[in-house]
PDB file of C-alpha atoms in Angstrom:
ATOM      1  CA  UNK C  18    -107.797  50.232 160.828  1.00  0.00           C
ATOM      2  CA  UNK C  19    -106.594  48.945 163.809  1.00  0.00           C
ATOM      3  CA  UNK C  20    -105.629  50.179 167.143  1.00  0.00           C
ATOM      4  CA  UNK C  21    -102.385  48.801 166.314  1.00  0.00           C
ATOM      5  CA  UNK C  22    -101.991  50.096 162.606  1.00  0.00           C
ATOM      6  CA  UNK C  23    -103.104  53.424 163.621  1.00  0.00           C
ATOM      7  CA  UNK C  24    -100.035  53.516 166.625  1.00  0.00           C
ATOM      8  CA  UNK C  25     -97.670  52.073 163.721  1.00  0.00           C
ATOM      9  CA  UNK C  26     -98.710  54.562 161.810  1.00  0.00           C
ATOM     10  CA  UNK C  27     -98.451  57.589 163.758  1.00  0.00           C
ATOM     11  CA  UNK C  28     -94.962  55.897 164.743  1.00  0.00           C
ATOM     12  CA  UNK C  29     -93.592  55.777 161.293  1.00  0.00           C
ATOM     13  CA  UNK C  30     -94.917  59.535 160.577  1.00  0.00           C
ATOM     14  CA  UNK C  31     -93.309  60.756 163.256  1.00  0.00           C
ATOM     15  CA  UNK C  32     -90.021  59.318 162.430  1.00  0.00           C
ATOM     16  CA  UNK C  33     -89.728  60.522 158.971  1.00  0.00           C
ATOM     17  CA  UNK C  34     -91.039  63.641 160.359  1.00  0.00           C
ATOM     18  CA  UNK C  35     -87.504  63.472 162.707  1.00  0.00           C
ATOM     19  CA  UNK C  36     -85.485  62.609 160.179  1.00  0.00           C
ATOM     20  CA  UNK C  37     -84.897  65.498 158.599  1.00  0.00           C
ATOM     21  CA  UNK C  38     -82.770  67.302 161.635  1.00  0.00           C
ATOM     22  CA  UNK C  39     -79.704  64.816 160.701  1.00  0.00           C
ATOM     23  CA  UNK C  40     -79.585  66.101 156.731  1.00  0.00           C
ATOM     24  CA  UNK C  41     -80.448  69.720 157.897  1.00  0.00           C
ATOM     25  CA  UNK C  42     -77.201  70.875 155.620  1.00  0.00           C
ATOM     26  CA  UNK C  43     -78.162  68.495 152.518  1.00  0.00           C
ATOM     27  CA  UNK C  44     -81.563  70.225 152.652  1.00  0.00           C
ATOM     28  CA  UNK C  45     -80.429  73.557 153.017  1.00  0.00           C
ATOM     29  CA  UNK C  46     -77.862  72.601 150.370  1.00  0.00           C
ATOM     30  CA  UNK C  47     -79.881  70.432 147.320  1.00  0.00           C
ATOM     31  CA  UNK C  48     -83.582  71.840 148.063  1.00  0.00           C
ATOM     32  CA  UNK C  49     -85.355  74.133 145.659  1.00  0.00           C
ATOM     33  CA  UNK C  50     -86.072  77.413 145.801  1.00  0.00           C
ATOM     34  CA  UNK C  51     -89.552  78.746 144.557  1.00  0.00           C
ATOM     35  CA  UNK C  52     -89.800  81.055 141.364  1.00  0.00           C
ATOM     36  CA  UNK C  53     -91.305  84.533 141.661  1.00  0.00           C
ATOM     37  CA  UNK C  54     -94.031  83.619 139.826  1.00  0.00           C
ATOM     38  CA  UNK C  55     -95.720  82.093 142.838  1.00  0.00           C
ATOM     39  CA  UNK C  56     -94.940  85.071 145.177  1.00  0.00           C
ATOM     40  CA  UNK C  57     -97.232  86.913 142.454  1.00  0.00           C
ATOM     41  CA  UNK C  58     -99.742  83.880 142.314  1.00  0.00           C
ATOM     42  CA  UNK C  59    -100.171  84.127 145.766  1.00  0.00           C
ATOM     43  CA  UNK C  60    -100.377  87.876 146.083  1.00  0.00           C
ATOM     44  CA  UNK C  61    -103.285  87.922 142.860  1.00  0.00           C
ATOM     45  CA  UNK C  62    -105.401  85.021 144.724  1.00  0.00           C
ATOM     46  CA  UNK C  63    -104.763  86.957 148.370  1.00  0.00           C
ATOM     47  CA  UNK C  64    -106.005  90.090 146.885  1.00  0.00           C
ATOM     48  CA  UNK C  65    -103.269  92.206 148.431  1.00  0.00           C
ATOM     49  CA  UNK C  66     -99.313  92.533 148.944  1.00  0.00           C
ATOM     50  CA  UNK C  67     -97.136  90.409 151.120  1.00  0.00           C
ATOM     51  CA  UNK C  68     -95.195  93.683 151.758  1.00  0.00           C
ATOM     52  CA  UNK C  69     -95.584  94.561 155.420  1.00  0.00           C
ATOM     53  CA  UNK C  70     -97.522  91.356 155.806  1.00  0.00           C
ATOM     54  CA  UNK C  71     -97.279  89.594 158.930  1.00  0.00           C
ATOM     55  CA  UNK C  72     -96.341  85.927 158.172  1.00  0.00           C
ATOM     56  CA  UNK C  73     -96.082  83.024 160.116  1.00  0.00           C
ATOM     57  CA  UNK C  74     -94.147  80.166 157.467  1.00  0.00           C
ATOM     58  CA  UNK C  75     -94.665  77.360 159.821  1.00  0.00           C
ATOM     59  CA  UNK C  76     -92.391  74.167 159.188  1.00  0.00           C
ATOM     60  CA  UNK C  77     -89.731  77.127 158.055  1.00  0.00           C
ATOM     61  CA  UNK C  78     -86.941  74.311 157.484  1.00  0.00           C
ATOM     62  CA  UNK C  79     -83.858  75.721 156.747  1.00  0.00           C
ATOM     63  CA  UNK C  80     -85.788  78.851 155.872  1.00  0.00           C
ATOM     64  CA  UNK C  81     -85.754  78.685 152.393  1.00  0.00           C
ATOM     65  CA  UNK C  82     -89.065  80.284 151.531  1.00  0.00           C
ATOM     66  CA  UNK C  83     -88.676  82.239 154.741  1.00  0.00           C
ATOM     67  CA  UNK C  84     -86.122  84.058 153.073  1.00  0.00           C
ATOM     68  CA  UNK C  85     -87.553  84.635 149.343  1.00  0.00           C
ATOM     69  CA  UNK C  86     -90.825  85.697 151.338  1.00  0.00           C
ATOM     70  CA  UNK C  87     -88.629  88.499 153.581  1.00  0.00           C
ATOM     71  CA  UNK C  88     -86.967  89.282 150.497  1.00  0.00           C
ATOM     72  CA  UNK C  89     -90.706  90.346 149.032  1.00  0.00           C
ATOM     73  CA  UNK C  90     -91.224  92.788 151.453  1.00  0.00           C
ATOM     74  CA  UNK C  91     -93.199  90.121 154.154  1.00  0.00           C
ATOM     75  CA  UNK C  92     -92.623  90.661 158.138  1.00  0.00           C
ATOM     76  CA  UNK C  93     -91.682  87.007 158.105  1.00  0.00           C
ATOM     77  CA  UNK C  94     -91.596  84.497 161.673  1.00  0.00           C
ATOM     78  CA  UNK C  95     -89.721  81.128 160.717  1.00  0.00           C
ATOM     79  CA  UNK C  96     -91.572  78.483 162.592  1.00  0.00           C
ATOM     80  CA  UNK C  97     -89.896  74.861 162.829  1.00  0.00           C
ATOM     81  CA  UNK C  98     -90.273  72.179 165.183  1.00  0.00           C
ATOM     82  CA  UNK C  99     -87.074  70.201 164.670  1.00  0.00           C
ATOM     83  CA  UNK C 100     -83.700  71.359 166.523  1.00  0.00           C
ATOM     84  CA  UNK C 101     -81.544  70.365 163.575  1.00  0.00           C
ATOM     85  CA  UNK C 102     -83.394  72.407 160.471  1.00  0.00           C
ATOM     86  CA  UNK C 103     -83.704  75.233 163.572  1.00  0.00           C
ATOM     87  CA  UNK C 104     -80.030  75.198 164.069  1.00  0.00           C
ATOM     88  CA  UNK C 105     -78.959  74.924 159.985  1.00  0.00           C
ATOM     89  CA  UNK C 106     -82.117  77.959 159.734  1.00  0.00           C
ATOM     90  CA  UNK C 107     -79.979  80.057 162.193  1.00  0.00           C
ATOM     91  CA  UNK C 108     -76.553  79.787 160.647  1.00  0.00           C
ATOM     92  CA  UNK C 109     -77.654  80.420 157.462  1.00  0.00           C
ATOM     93  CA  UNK C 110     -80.484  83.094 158.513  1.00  0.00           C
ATOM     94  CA  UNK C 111     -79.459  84.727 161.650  1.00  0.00           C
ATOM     95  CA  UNK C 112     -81.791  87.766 160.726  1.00  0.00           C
ATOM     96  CA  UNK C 113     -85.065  85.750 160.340  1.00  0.00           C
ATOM     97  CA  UNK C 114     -86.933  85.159 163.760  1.00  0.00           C
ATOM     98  CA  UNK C 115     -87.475  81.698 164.509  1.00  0.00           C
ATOM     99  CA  UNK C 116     -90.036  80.278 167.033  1.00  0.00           C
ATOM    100  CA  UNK C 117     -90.017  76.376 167.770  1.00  0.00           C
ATOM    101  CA  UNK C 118     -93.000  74.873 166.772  1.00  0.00           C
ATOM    102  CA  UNK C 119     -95.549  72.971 165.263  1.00  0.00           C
ATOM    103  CA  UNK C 120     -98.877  73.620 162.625  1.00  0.00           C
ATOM    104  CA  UNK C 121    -100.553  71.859 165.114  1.00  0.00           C
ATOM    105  CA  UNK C 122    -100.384  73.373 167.614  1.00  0.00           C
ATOM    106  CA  UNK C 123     -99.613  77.040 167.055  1.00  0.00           C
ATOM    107  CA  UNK C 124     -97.004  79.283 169.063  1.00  0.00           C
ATOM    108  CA  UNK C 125     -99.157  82.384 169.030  1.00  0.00           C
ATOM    109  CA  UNK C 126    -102.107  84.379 169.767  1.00  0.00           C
ATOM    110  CA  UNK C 127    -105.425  84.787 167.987  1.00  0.00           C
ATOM    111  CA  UNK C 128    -106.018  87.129 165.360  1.00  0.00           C
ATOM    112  CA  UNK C 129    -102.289  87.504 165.205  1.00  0.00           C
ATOM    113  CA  UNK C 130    -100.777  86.952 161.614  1.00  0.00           C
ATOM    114  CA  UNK C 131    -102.005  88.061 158.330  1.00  0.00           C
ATOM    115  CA  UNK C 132    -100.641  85.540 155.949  1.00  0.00           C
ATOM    116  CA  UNK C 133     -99.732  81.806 156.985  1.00  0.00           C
ATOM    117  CA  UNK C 134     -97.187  79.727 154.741  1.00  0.00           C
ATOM    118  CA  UNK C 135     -96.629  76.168 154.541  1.00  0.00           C
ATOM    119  CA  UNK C 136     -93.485  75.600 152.170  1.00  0.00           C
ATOM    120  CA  UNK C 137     -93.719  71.493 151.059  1.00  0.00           C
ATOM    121  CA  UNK C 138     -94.326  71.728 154.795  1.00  0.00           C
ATOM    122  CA  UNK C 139     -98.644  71.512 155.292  1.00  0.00           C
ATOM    123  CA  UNK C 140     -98.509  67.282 154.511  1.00  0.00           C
ATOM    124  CA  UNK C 141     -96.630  66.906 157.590  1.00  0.00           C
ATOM    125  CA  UNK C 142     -99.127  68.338 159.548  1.00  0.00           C
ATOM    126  CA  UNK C 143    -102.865  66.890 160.869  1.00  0.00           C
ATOM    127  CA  UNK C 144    -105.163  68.849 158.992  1.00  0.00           C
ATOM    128  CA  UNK C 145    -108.027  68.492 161.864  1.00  0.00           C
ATOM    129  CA  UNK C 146    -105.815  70.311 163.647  1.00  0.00           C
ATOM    130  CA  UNK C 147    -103.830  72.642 161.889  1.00  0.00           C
ATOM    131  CA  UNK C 148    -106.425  74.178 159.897  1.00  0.00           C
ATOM    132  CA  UNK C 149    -108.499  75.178 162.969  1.00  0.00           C
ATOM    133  CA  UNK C 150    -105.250  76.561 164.446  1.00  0.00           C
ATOM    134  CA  UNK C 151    -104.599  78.367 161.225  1.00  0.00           C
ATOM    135  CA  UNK C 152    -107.763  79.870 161.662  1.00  0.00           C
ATOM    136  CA  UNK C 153    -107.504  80.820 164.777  1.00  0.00           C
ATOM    137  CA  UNK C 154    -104.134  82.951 164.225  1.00  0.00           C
ATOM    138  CA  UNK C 155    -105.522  84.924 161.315  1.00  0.00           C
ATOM    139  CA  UNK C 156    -106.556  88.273 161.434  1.00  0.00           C
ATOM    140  CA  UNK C 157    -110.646  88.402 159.381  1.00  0.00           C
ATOM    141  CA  UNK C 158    -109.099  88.748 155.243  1.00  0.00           C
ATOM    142  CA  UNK C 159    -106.031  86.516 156.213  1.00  0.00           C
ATOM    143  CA  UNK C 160    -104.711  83.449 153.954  1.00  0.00           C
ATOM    144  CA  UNK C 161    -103.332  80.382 154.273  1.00  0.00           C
ATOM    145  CA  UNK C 162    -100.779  79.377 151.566  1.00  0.00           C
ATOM    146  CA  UNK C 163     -99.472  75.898 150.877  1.00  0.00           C
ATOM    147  CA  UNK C 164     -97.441  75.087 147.810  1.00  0.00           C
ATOM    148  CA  UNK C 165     -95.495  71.819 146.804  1.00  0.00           C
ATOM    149  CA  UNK C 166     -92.238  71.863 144.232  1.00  0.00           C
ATOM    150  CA  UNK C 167     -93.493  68.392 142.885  1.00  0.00           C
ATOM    151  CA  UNK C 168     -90.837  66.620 140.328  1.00  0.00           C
ATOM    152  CA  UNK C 169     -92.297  66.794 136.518  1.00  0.00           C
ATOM    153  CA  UNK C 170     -93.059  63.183 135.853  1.00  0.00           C
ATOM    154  CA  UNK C 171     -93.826  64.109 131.774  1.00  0.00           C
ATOM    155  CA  UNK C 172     -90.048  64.428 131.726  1.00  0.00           C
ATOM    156  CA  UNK C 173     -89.306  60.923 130.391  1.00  0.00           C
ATOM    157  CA  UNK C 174     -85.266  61.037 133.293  1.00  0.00           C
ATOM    158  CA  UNK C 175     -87.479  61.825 136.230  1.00  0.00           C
ATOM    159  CA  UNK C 176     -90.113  59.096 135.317  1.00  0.00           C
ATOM    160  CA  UNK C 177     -87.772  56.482 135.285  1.00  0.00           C
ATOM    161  CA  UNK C 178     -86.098  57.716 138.457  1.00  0.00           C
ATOM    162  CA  UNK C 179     -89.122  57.876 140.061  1.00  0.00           C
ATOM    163  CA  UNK C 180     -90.087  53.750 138.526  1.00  0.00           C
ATOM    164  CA  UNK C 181     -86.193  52.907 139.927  1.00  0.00           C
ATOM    165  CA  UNK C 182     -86.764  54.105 143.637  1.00  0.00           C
ATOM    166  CA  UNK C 183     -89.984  53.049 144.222  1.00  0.00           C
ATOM    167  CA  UNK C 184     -88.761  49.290 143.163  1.00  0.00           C
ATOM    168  CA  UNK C 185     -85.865  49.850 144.957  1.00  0.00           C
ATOM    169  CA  UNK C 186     -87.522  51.448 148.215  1.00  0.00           C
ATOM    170  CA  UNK C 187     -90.266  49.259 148.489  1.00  0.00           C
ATOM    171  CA  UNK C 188     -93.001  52.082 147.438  1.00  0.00           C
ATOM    172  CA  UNK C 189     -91.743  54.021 150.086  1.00  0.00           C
ATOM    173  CA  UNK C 190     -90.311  56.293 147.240  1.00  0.00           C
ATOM    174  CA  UNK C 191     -93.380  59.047 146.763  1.00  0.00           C
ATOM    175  CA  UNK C 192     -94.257  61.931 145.055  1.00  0.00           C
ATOM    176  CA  UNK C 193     -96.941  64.660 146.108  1.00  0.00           C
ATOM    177  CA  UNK C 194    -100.049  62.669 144.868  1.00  0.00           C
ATOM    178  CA  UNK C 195    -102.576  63.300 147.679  1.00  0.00           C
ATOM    179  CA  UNK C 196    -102.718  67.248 147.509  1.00  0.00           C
ATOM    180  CA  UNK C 197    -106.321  67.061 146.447  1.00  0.00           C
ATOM    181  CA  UNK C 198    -107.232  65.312 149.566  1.00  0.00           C
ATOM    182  CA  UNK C 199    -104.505  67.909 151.892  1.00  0.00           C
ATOM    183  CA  UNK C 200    -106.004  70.707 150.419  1.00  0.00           C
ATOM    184  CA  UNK C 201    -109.854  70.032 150.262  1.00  0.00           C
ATOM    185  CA  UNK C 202    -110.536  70.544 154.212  1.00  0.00           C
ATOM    186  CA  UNK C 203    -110.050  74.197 153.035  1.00  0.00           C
ATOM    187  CA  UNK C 204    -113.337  75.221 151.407  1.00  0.00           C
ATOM    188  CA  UNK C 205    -115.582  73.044 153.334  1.00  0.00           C
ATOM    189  CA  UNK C 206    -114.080  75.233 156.499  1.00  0.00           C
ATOM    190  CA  UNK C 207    -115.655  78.736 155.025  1.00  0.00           C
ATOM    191  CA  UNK C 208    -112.822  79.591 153.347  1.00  0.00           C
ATOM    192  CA  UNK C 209    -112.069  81.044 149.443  1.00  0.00           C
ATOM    193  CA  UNK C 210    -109.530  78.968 147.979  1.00  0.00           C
ATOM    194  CA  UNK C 211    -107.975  79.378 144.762  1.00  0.00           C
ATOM    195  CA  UNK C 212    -105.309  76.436 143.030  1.00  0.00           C
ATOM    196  CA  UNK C 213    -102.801  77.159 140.958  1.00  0.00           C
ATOM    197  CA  UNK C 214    -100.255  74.984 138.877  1.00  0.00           C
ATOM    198  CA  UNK C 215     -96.945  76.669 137.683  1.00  0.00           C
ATOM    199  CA  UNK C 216     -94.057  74.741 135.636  1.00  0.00           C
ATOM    200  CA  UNK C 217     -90.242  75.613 136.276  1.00  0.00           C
ATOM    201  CA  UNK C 218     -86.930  74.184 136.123  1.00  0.00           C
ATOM    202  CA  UNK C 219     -83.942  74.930 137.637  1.00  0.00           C
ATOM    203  CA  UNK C 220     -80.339  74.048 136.241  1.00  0.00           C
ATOM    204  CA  UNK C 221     -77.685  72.821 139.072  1.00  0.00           C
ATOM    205  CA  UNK C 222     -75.219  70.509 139.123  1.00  0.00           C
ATOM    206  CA  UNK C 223     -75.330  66.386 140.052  1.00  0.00           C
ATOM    207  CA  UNK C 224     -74.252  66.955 143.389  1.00  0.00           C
ATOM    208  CA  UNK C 225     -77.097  69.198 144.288  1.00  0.00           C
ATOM    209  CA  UNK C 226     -79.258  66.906 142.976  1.00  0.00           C
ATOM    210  CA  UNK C 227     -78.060  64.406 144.712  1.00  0.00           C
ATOM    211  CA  UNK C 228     -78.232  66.668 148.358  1.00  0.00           C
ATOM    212  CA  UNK C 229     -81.992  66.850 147.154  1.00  0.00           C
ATOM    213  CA  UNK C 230     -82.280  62.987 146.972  1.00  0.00           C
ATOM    214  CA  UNK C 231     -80.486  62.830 150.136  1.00  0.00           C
ATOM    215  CA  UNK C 232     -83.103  65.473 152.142  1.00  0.00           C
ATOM    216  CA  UNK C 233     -86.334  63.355 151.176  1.00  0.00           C
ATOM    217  CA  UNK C 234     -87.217  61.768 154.047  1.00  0.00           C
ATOM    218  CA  UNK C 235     -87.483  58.586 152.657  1.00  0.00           C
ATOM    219  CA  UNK C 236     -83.843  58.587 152.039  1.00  0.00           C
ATOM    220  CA  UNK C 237     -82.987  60.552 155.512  1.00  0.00           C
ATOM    221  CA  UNK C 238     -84.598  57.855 157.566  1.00  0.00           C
ATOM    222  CA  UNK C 239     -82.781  54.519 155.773  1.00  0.00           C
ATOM    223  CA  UNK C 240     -79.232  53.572 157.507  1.00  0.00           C
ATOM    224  CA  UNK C 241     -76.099  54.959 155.797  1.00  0.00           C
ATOM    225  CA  UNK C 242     -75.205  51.110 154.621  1.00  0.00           C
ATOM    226  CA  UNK C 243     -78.335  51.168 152.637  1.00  0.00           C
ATOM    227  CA  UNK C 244     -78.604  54.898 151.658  1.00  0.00           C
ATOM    228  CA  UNK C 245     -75.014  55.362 150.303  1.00  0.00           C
ATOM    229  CA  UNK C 246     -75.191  52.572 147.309  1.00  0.00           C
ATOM    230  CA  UNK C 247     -78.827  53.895 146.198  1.00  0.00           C
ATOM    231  CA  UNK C 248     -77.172  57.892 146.184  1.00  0.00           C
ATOM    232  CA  UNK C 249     -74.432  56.048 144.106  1.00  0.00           C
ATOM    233  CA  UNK C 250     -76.595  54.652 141.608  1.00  0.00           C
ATOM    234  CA  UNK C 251     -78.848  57.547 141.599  1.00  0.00           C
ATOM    235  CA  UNK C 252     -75.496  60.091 141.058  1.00  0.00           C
ATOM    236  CA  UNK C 253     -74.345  57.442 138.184  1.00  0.00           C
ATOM    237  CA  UNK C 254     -77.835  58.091 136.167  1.00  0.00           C
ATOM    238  CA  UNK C 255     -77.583  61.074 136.044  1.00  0.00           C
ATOM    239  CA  UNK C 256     -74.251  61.616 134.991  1.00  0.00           C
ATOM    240  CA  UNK C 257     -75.131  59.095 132.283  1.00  0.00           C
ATOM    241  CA  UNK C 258     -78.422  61.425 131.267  1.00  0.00           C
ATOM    242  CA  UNK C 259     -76.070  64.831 131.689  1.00  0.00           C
ATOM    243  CA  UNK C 260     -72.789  64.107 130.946  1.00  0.00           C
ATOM    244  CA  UNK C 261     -71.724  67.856 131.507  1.00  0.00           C
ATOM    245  CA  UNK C 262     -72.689  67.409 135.184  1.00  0.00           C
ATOM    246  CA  UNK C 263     -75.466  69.959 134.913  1.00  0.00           C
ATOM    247  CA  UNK C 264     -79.143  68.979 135.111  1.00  0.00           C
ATOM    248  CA  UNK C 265     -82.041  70.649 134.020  1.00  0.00           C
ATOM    249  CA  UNK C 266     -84.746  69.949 136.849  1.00  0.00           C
ATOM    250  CA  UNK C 267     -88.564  70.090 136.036  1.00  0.00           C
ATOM    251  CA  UNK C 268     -91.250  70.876 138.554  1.00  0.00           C
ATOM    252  CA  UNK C 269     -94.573  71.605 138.584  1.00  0.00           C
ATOM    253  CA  UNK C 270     -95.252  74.030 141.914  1.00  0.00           C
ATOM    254  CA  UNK C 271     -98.893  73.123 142.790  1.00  0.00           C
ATOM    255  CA  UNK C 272    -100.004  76.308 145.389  1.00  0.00           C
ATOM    256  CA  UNK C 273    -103.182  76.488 147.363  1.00  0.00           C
ATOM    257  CA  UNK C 274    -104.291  79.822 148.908  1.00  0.00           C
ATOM    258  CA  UNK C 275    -107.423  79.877 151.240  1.00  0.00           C
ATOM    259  CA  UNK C 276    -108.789  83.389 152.248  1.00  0.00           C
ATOM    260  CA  UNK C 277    -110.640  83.822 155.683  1.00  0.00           C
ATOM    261  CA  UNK C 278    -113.671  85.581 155.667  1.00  0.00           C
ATOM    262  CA  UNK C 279    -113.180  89.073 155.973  1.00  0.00           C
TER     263      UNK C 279
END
């Protein structure tokens, strides 16, 4: 690669990255939640409860697992770089703490959290540098958690969404498919890591489907005269696949949990 490719490239990651302060209120609004289930997933492959545990859940968004993790009990710090999710976290979540910043580049001291949480979050980070920082911030038995609500592409409607928007976007459309790779810098850096693959759906209506759509950054970051007419045709599928207005969403959450050393 490059000198050139490599400065595009860091360019356009860093602009998707921005893009989602402007749809702060579609995320908070179409984004999925996370089943229990994975709250005990994590807890069996920690080997102990997130009550009382100190957690850092860095690129907090709107503070959607920030929340479901507080609700279990965790001593929970939202940490998000951009101003916009920050803001939309604080109306919605006044009670959660909120520190700005980054998994690269960690707000706090060594030895400092017990349990660090990266909600769909960990891929927008550099993983030379956020795993050493992760490290770092861990107290000796500490884990790092990353999970991904990825759509179910054995569901024959999300399939063909997915074939629609990648034609229409160019292949900028994407899924999850590099978690392997995001996720293997864990072992080879001391640490016991256990996967985990849980299916779920969720039933919500077109509209919040469509504030999903809208939150992905590869729709966030396209101009309003080209985002509109592909949320139109997107909204007009699914009617056409749930007539009642109510989809039935399939995901398979995909959760890695790496243990420090204790």
């Amino acid at each position: 690669m490059t000198n050139d490719q490599k400065f595009s490239e860091i360019r356009n990651f860093r602009e998707l990255a921005a893009s989602f302060g402007s749809v702060a209120a579609a995320y908070d609004r179409g984004r999925p939640g996370y089943p229990q289930e994975l709250f005990d997933e994590l807890e069996r492959a920690w080997g102990r409860s997130l009550e009382g545990a100190r957690t850092l859940d860095v690129g907090a968004g709107t503070g959607i697992a920030a929340r479901l993790l507080a609700a279990r009990g965790a001593d929970v710090v939202a940490v998000e770089p951009s101003a916009g999710m920050a803001a939309q976290l604080l109306a919605v979540s006044p009670q959660l703490p909120l520190v700005r910043g980054e998994g690269d580049d960690l707000p706090f001291h060594d030895d400092s959290a017990d349990l660090i949480t990266y909600a769909q979050a960990f891929h927008w980070t550099h993983p030379e540098k956020s795993l050493p920082e992760a490290v770092r911030v861990l107290r000796p038995g500490g884990a790092l958690a990353a999970w991904w609500n990825v759509f179910d592409e054995s569901v024959p409607w999300v399939r063909a969404r997915d074939e629609r928007l990648s034609a229409a976007l160019s292949g900028r459309y994407h899924g999850y498919g590099h978690i392997d790779d995001l996720t293997a810098p864990f072992a080879a850096a001391g640490l016991r890591v256990h996967r985990a693959e849980l299916s779920w759906q969720r039933r919500v209506p077109v509209e919040q489907v469509v504030d999903n759509l809208t939150s992905r950054s590869f729709f966030a970051s396209l101009p309003p005269e080209r985002r509109e007419p592909l949320l139109a045709d997107e909204r007009a599928a699914l009617l056409a696949e749930f007539p009642d207005g109510q989809v039935v969403e399939p995901y398979v959450l995909d959760l890695t949990v790496a243990v420090t050393p204790a």
